[in-house]
Short mmCIF file of C-alpha atoms and ligand atoms in Angstrom, two decimals:
data_model
loop_
_atom_site.label_atom_id
_atom_site.label_comp_id
_atom_site.label_asym_id
_atom_site.label_seq_id
_atom_site.Cartn_x
_atom_site.Cartn_y
_atom_site.Cartn_z
CA MET A 118 70.86 42.74 166.72
CA VAL A 119 74.46 41.69 166.18
CA ALA A 120 76.24 41.88 169.51
CA SER A 121 79.61 42.87 168.13
CA THR A 122 78.24 45.94 166.41
CA VAL A 123 76.26 47.25 169.35
CA TRP A 124 77.91 49.17 172.09
CA GLY A 125 75.85 48.87 175.20
CA VAL A 126 77.03 51.45 177.64
CA SER A 127 76.54 49.02 180.50
CA GLN A 128 79.25 46.78 179.03
CA THR A 129 81.80 49.51 179.36
CA GLN A 130 82.86 50.03 182.92
CA GLN A 131 85.38 52.82 182.50
CA THR A 132 85.20 55.59 185.00
CA GLY A 133 87.43 58.10 183.29
CA PRO A 134 87.59 61.80 183.96
CA VAL A 135 84.49 63.88 183.49
CA PHE A 136 84.30 67.55 182.59
CA SER A 137 84.65 68.90 186.11
CA GLY A 138 87.52 66.59 186.98
CA ARG A 139 89.98 67.87 184.44
CA SER A 140 93.26 69.27 185.59
CA SER A 141 93.68 73.02 185.56
CA ALA A 142 96.36 72.83 182.84
CA VAL A 143 93.98 70.92 180.58
CA ARG A 144 91.22 73.36 181.39
CA ALA A 145 93.49 76.29 180.53
CA GLY A 146 94.39 74.65 177.21
CA GLU A 147 90.75 74.02 176.41
CA VAL A 148 89.82 77.60 177.23
CA VAL A 149 92.43 78.90 174.78
CA LEU A 150 91.29 76.55 172.05
CA SER A 151 87.64 77.41 172.63
CA LEU A 152 88.25 81.16 172.69
CA VAL A 153 90.27 81.16 169.49
CA ALA A 154 87.81 78.83 167.74
CA SER A 155 84.78 80.89 168.69
CA GLY A 156 86.65 84.06 167.72
CA LEU A 157 87.30 82.65 164.25
CA VAL A 158 83.71 81.51 163.86
CA GLY A 159 82.31 84.73 165.27
CA MET A 160 84.20 87.02 162.93
CA ARG A 161 81.61 88.79 160.86
CA GLY A 162 82.21 89.41 157.21
CA TRP A 163 84.86 86.71 157.19
CA ALA A 164 86.77 87.13 153.93
CA GLY A 165 89.68 84.80 154.47
CA VAL A 166 93.07 85.22 156.04
CA ARG A 167 94.42 87.65 153.47
CA GLN A 168 91.67 90.19 154.01
CA LEU A 169 91.69 90.26 157.75
CA GLN A 170 90.65 93.83 158.44
CA GLN A 171 87.40 93.61 160.33
CA PRO A 172 87.37 94.31 164.03
CA TYR A 173 88.39 91.06 165.64
CA HIS A 174 86.00 89.10 167.65
CA GLN A 175 86.67 89.79 171.28
CA SER A 176 87.27 86.16 172.13
CA LEU A 177 90.03 86.02 169.53
CA GLN A 178 91.87 88.73 171.43
CA LEU A 179 91.21 86.98 174.74
CA GLY A 180 92.45 83.71 173.27
CA LEU A 181 95.56 85.45 171.96
CA ASP A 182 96.33 86.92 175.39
CA ARG A 183 95.99 83.57 177.14
CA LEU A 184 97.93 81.69 174.49
CA ALA A 185 100.74 84.26 174.66
CA ALA A 186 100.86 83.87 178.44
CA LEU A 187 101.11 80.07 178.12
CA CYS A 188 103.87 80.45 175.51
CA VAL A 189 105.87 82.70 177.80
CA ARG A 190 105.46 80.23 180.65
CA VAL A 191 106.96 77.37 178.62
CA GLY A 192 109.58 79.51 176.87
CA ARG A 193 108.08 79.34 173.39
CA ASP A 194 107.65 82.12 170.83
CA ALA A 195 104.19 83.61 171.25
CA PRO A 196 101.97 84.85 168.41
CA VAL A 197 102.70 88.55 167.94
CA GLY A 198 99.18 89.70 167.21
CA VAL A 199 95.80 88.60 165.95
CA GLN A 200 97.03 88.56 162.35
CA ASP A 201 99.88 86.20 163.31
CA LEU A 202 97.56 84.06 165.42
CA VAL A 203 95.10 83.68 162.56
CA GLY A 204 97.45 83.51 159.59
CA THR A 205 100.32 81.50 161.09
CA TRP A 206 98.91 79.56 164.03
CA CYS A 207 95.32 78.85 163.01
CA ALA A 208 95.85 78.43 159.28
CA GLY A 209 99.37 77.02 159.24
CA ARG A 210 99.85 74.87 162.35
CA ALA A 211 98.08 71.86 163.69
CA VAL A 212 96.82 72.34 167.22
CA ASP A 213 99.16 69.64 168.56
CA ALA A 214 102.03 72.01 167.69
CA TRP A 215 100.57 74.65 170.03
CA PRO A 216 101.95 74.66 173.59
CA LEU A 217 98.66 73.50 175.11
CA GLU A 218 98.14 70.65 177.49
CA LEU A 219 95.08 68.78 176.25
CA ASP A 220 93.47 65.46 177.05
CA PRO A 221 94.70 62.80 174.58
CA ASP A 222 91.05 61.90 173.97
CA ALA A 223 90.53 65.38 172.51
CA GLN A 224 92.39 64.01 169.45
CA VAL A 225 93.89 67.29 168.27
CA ARG A 226 96.70 65.70 166.28
CA GLY A 227 96.91 67.13 162.76
CA GLU A 228 93.80 69.28 163.34
CA ARG A 229 93.95 72.87 162.12
CA LEU A 230 91.42 75.55 163.00
CA LEU A 231 91.37 77.07 159.52
CA ILE A 232 91.37 75.12 156.29
CA GLY A 233 91.38 77.03 153.03
CA GLY A 234 90.69 80.21 154.98
CA GLU A 235 87.51 78.78 156.53
CA PRO A 236 86.89 77.53 160.07
CA SER A 237 87.32 73.73 160.02
CA GLU A 238 84.78 71.33 161.46
CA PHE A 239 87.16 70.86 164.39
CA CYS A 240 87.08 74.64 164.88
CA LEU A 241 83.29 74.82 164.71
CA GLU A 242 82.89 72.15 167.37
CA TRP A 243 85.35 73.82 169.74
CA ALA A 244 83.53 77.10 169.20
CA VAL A 245 80.28 75.41 170.16
CA ALA A 246 81.95 73.87 173.20
CA ALA A 247 83.13 77.30 174.27
CA ARG A 248 80.05 79.37 174.10
CA ASP A 249 77.44 76.70 174.16
CA VAL A 250 76.35 78.13 170.85
CA VAL A 251 73.90 75.35 170.20
CA SER A 252 71.95 76.11 173.32
CA GLU A 253 72.51 79.80 172.68
CA VAL A 254 70.88 79.43 169.30
CA HIS A 255 68.18 77.28 170.81
CA GLU A 256 67.55 79.55 173.73
CA SER A 257 67.88 82.80 171.85
CA SER A 258 65.86 84.77 169.40
CA LEU A 259 64.23 82.82 166.63
CA VAL A 260 64.45 79.18 167.68
CA LYS A 261 63.36 79.96 171.21
CA HIS A 262 60.62 82.23 169.97
CA ILE A 263 59.26 79.51 167.68
CA LYS A 264 59.42 76.91 170.44
CA ASP A 265 57.66 79.20 172.91
CA THR A 266 54.99 80.27 170.45
CA ALA A 267 54.29 76.70 169.37
CA ALA A 268 53.95 75.72 173.04
CA LEU A 269 51.70 78.69 173.76
CA LEU A 270 49.45 77.83 170.83
CA GLY A 271 49.28 74.22 171.99
CA ARG A 272 50.75 73.25 168.61
CA PRO A 273 54.19 71.76 169.37
CA GLU A 274 54.11 70.06 165.97
CA LEU A 275 54.56 73.49 164.35
CA TYR A 276 58.04 73.70 165.81
CA ALA A 277 58.88 70.28 164.35
CA ARG A 278 57.37 71.32 161.04
CA TRP A 279 59.46 74.49 160.91
CA ARG A 280 62.58 72.51 161.75
CA LEU A 281 61.90 69.94 159.06
CA PHE A 282 61.14 72.63 156.51
CA VAL A 283 64.35 74.61 157.03
CA THR A 284 66.38 71.41 157.07
CA GLU A 285 65.11 70.46 153.64
CA ARG A 286 65.00 73.88 151.95
CA ALA A 287 68.09 76.10 151.96
CA VAL A 288 67.16 78.36 149.05
CA LEU A 289 63.66 79.37 148.02
CA GLY A 290 62.69 81.09 144.79
CA PRO A 291 60.10 83.90 145.07
CA ASP A 292 57.12 81.60 144.45
CA ALA A 293 58.35 78.92 146.82
CA PHE A 294 58.98 81.55 149.49
CA LEU A 295 55.47 82.92 149.13
CA ALA A 296 54.03 79.41 149.32
CA ALA A 297 56.16 78.69 152.40
CA LYS A 298 54.88 81.81 154.15
CA ASN A 299 51.30 80.84 153.39
CA ALA A 300 51.66 77.20 154.36
CA VAL A 301 49.98 77.56 157.77
CA LEU A 302 47.38 80.24 157.25
CA GLU A 303 45.60 79.71 160.57
CA VAL A 304 48.80 80.60 162.42
CA PRO A 305 49.84 84.11 161.33
CA GLN A 306 53.16 83.79 163.21
CA TRP A 307 54.27 81.12 160.75
CA ALA A 308 54.80 83.70 157.97
CA THR A 309 56.96 85.78 160.32
CA TRP A 310 59.04 82.72 161.19
CA MET A 311 59.68 82.18 157.48
CA GLU A 312 60.57 85.85 156.99
CA GLU A 313 63.11 85.61 159.77
CA SER A 314 64.54 82.25 158.73
CA TYR A 315 65.21 83.25 155.13
CA GLY A 316 67.08 86.40 154.14
CA PRO A 317 67.76 87.83 150.68
CA VAL A 318 70.62 86.16 148.79
CA PRO A 319 73.71 88.37 149.28
CA VAL A 320 75.59 89.21 146.10
CA GLU A 321 78.79 87.47 147.27
CA LEU A 322 76.87 84.20 147.29
CA THR A 323 76.03 84.46 143.60
CA VAL A 324 77.86 83.52 140.42
CA ARG A 325 76.42 85.18 137.30
CA GLY A 326 73.09 85.81 139.01
CA ARG A 327 72.66 82.31 140.37
CA VAL A 328 73.25 80.60 143.69
CA ALA A 329 74.62 77.07 144.06
CA VAL A 330 72.95 74.48 146.27
CA CYS A 331 74.89 71.32 147.19
CA GLY A 332 73.48 68.23 145.54
CA ARG A 333 74.08 66.16 148.67
CA CYS A 334 73.54 68.21 151.83
CA GLU A 335 71.16 70.62 150.05
CA GLN A 336 72.76 73.72 151.62
CA TRP A 337 73.81 76.80 149.69
CA ILE A 338 77.50 77.01 148.83
CA ALA A 339 79.53 80.22 149.02
CA PRO A 340 81.68 80.44 145.88
CA ARG A 341 85.45 80.75 146.14
CA SER A 342 87.20 83.85 144.87
CA ASP A 343 87.69 82.24 141.43
CA GLY A 344 83.94 81.60 141.19
CA SER A 345 84.21 77.82 141.66
CA VAL A 346 81.87 76.11 144.08
CA ARG A 347 82.54 73.03 146.14
CA CYS A 348 80.66 72.18 149.29
CA ARG A 349 82.85 72.43 152.38
CA VAL A 350 80.62 70.34 154.60
CA TRP A 351 82.74 67.46 155.98
CA ARG A 352 80.57 64.66 154.67
CA CYS A 353 80.31 66.24 151.22
CA GLY A 354 84.02 67.00 151.01
CA ARG A 355 85.01 63.36 151.47
CA GLN A 356 82.46 61.91 149.06
CA HIS A 357 84.15 60.90 145.80
CA ASP A 358 81.01 60.93 143.69
CA LEU A 359 79.58 64.14 145.11
CA PRO A 360 76.72 65.21 142.87
CA GLY A 361 77.22 68.59 141.20
CA PRO A 362 75.49 71.65 142.62
CA VAL A 363 71.99 72.67 141.64
CA TRP A 364 71.96 76.25 140.38
CA MET A 365 69.07 78.50 141.33
CA ASP A 366 68.14 81.94 140.07
CA ALA A 367 69.18 84.41 142.78
CA GLU A 368 66.78 87.14 141.68
CA GLY A 369 64.14 87.54 144.37
CA ALA A 370 65.29 84.31 146.05
CA ARG A 371 65.80 83.83 149.78
CA ARG A 372 68.45 81.80 151.52
CA LEU A 373 68.41 80.16 154.94
CA GLU A 374 70.26 82.29 157.49
CA PRO A 375 73.82 81.00 158.05
CA GLU A 376 73.38 80.22 161.75
CA LEU A 377 70.29 78.17 160.96
CA VAL A 378 72.26 76.28 158.30
CA ARG A 379 74.97 75.50 160.82
CA PHE A 380 72.93 74.72 163.90
CA VAL A 381 69.60 73.47 162.55
CA ALA A 382 69.77 72.34 158.91
CA LEU A 383 73.13 70.54 158.84
CA PRO A 384 72.58 68.58 162.06
CA GLY A 385 69.01 67.97 160.89
CA HIS A 386 70.10 66.18 157.74
CA PRO A 387 71.17 62.87 159.37
CA GLU A 388 68.08 63.03 161.60
CA VAL A 389 65.72 63.27 158.66
CA ASP A 390 67.67 60.62 156.71
CA LEU A 391 67.34 58.21 159.61
CA ALA A 392 63.63 58.99 159.96
CA GLN A 393 63.11 58.13 156.30
CA GLN A 394 65.04 54.87 156.57
CA LEU A 395 62.96 53.80 159.57
CA ALA A 396 59.75 54.76 157.78
CA ALA A 397 60.89 52.65 154.82
CA ARG A 398 60.83 49.67 157.22
CA GLY A 399 57.22 50.30 158.12
CA ALA A 400 57.57 52.67 161.09
CA ARG A 401 55.55 55.72 161.85
CA VAL A 402 58.20 58.25 162.75
CA VAL A 403 57.45 61.39 164.76
CA LEU A 404 60.14 64.05 164.39
CA TYR A 405 61.18 66.27 167.31
CA PRO A 406 58.39 65.20 169.69
CA LYS A 407 57.52 67.47 172.64
CA LEU A 408 59.48 70.44 171.34
CA ASP A 409 62.65 68.51 170.63
CA ALA A 410 62.76 66.35 173.76
CA LEU A 411 64.15 63.70 171.38
CA ASP A 412 65.02 63.80 167.69
CA LEU A 413 62.53 61.10 166.80
CA VAL A 414 60.29 58.34 168.07
CA ALA A 415 59.59 55.47 165.66
CA SER A 416 56.82 52.93 166.26
CA TRP A 417 55.88 49.82 164.33
CA PRO A 418 52.44 48.24 164.02
CA ASP A 419 53.56 45.26 166.14
CA GLY A 420 54.25 47.55 169.10
CA TYR A 421 58.03 47.83 168.72
CA SER A 422 59.23 51.39 169.32
CA VAL A 423 62.46 53.34 169.71
CA GLY A 424 63.33 56.84 170.93
CA VAL A 425 66.36 58.30 169.19
CA ASP A 426 68.74 61.18 169.54
CA VAL A 427 71.14 61.61 166.60
CA LYS A 428 74.50 63.21 167.29
CA ASP A 429 76.69 64.04 164.31
CA TRP A 430 79.95 65.20 165.89
CA HIS A 431 83.51 64.93 164.68
CA SER A 432 84.89 64.93 168.24
CA PRO A 433 83.58 62.30 170.69
CA TYR A 434 85.42 64.17 173.44
CA LEU A 435 83.29 67.28 172.91
CA LEU A 436 80.11 65.35 172.13
CA ALA A 437 80.38 63.56 175.48
CA ARG A 438 79.49 66.81 177.25
CA ARG A 439 76.30 67.31 175.30
CA ILE A 440 74.50 64.06 175.82
CA LYS A 441 71.23 64.65 177.55
CA THR A 442 69.00 62.58 179.73
CA PHE A 443 66.50 60.66 177.67
CA PRO A 444 62.93 61.42 178.74
CA ARG A 445 60.85 58.55 180.13
CA TRP A 446 57.27 58.69 178.99
CA GLY A 447 54.56 56.43 180.41
CA ASP A 448 52.57 53.88 178.43
CA GLY A 449 49.65 56.23 177.91
CA ASP A 450 51.84 58.86 176.28
CA PRO A 451 51.48 59.15 172.51
CA HIS A 452 55.28 59.33 172.23
CA ALA A 453 56.08 56.47 174.60
CA TYR A 454 58.97 54.31 173.37
CA ARG A 455 60.47 51.08 174.60
CA LYS A 456 64.15 51.60 174.10
CA GLY A 457 66.38 54.69 173.82
CA TYR A 458 69.24 54.99 171.35
CA LEU A 459 71.94 57.55 170.89
CA VAL A 460 72.80 57.30 167.22
CA VAL A 461 76.12 58.31 165.73
CA PRO A 462 76.38 58.30 161.90
CA HIS A 463 78.42 55.28 160.82
CA ASP A 464 80.99 57.35 158.89
CA ARG A 465 81.98 59.13 162.11
CA LEU A 466 82.72 55.78 163.73
CA ARG A 467 84.50 54.38 160.69
CA GLY A 468 86.84 57.35 160.62
CA ASN A 469 87.78 57.08 164.32
CA ARG A 470 88.32 53.68 165.94
CA ASP A 471 88.35 55.15 169.45
CA TYR A 472 85.14 57.14 168.99
CA LEU A 473 82.85 55.10 171.22
CA LYS A 474 85.47 54.40 173.84
CA ILE A 475 86.17 58.13 174.22
CA LEU A 476 82.49 59.01 174.14
CA VAL A 477 81.59 56.63 176.95
CA ARG A 478 84.70 57.46 178.97
CA HIS A 479 83.81 61.15 179.07
CA SER A 480 80.04 61.09 179.30
CA ALA A 481 78.55 61.05 182.76
CA ALA A 482 75.10 61.16 181.16
CA LEU A 483 75.70 57.87 179.35
CA ARG A 484 76.99 56.15 182.44
CA ALA A 485 73.92 57.34 184.32
CA GLN A 486 71.62 55.86 181.65
CA PRO A 487 72.85 52.32 181.04
CA HIS A 488 69.53 51.55 179.34
CA VAL A 489 70.42 53.95 176.52
CA GLU A 490 72.45 52.24 173.82
CA VAL A 491 74.94 53.95 171.55
CA VAL A 492 74.75 52.60 168.00
CA SER A 493 75.52 53.65 164.45
CA ASP A 494 72.63 54.64 162.20
CA ARG A 495 73.17 51.53 160.08
CA ASP A 496 73.08 49.21 163.07
CA LEU A 497 69.94 50.83 164.42
CA VAL A 498 68.14 50.54 161.08
CA GLY A 499 69.34 46.93 160.68
CA SER A 500 68.08 46.00 164.15
CA CYS A 501 64.57 47.38 163.66
CA PRO A 502 61.63 45.40 162.26
CA ASP A 503 60.89 45.54 158.55
CA LEU A 504 57.15 45.21 158.45
CA GLY A 505 54.56 45.59 155.75
CA PRO A 506 54.00 48.79 153.80
CA VAL A 507 56.19 51.88 154.03
CA GLY A 508 55.33 54.00 157.05
CA GLU A 509 55.46 57.77 157.33
CA VAL A 510 57.45 60.65 158.77
CA VAL A 511 55.26 63.12 160.65
CA CYS A 512 55.70 66.14 162.90
CA GLY A 513 53.00 65.51 165.50
CA PRO A 514 51.32 62.66 167.37
ZN1 LIG B 1974 77.15 69.65 150.78
#
């Protein structure tokens, strides 16, 4: 492994502020940002700034009230209503122009909450930070139900299999949907999971009876008002040679539910990519072992093994709060691994020189686990053995 491209947490001795140590002014600023962001994300039937008629998400109103109070305190003009907050502040102004006191490591400069009438990636992450939506999704309804049922059946690999399936398939034609429902006949619940993961394709998602699927991230794309389609996912948006969309017949088709796209399929993409790259170097890669205790464990025939959590976040400041404790499994455990890695996709690091510094500075979990290394996906793959025939990606031991 090349020392200069590996960031061992133990080498970094900063003891910067952690979540609970923030000043009350910073906390107040973060609460406003989180409330407004989750209000924007939570608005149902979002049809862009111009058609803002739906009942506003409650947190948008709460965010407005608190922001207005802060404005009054510092003698600035406050937003005059939700419409003004959304149309002028969220769509038109970068957050650094708001009168909020925020930690410099939050890197809000030039960041807007709405871009082209849609919540930005910055907005999505602050919404998650506010309501703990990831764990909400995980702990609530479908994801939790699938986890619990898989555990109850003694078949934790079914949870991993479901996760892998929805990550790779955003739209299913009628035949593919039927096949998906019948894929695990001995577990009748599986068909129900598929029914609840995939809903009918709504008409506003279609252009002349077809639905577009991004050629890179493989998620469905909502067309713009002029009927054009361009994927808004951050990584797709910045790719110059983005492949064109694949068009699928919408008749009788099903599409992955939006919250599963956002919180399961999109984060799952870099996880599955990494699994495939490690398998290409001869590893046997187990995805989501022990009901998601880690994203993957890769083992090579010579005994080398790694346990990996992949975190694909724009903001290292917000990611720092979500790093978990890596499980330690004994030698006899089928998922035992020698070394733990927190992997950040290389393009996140390339776009932000301070990424790792901020991440380590704000993560108590990383400081408490000096044996866990933070690396880019490329560096991890480059540091692993490349042995013999191509391995495999599997969902169980
Ligand atoms: Zn895409």
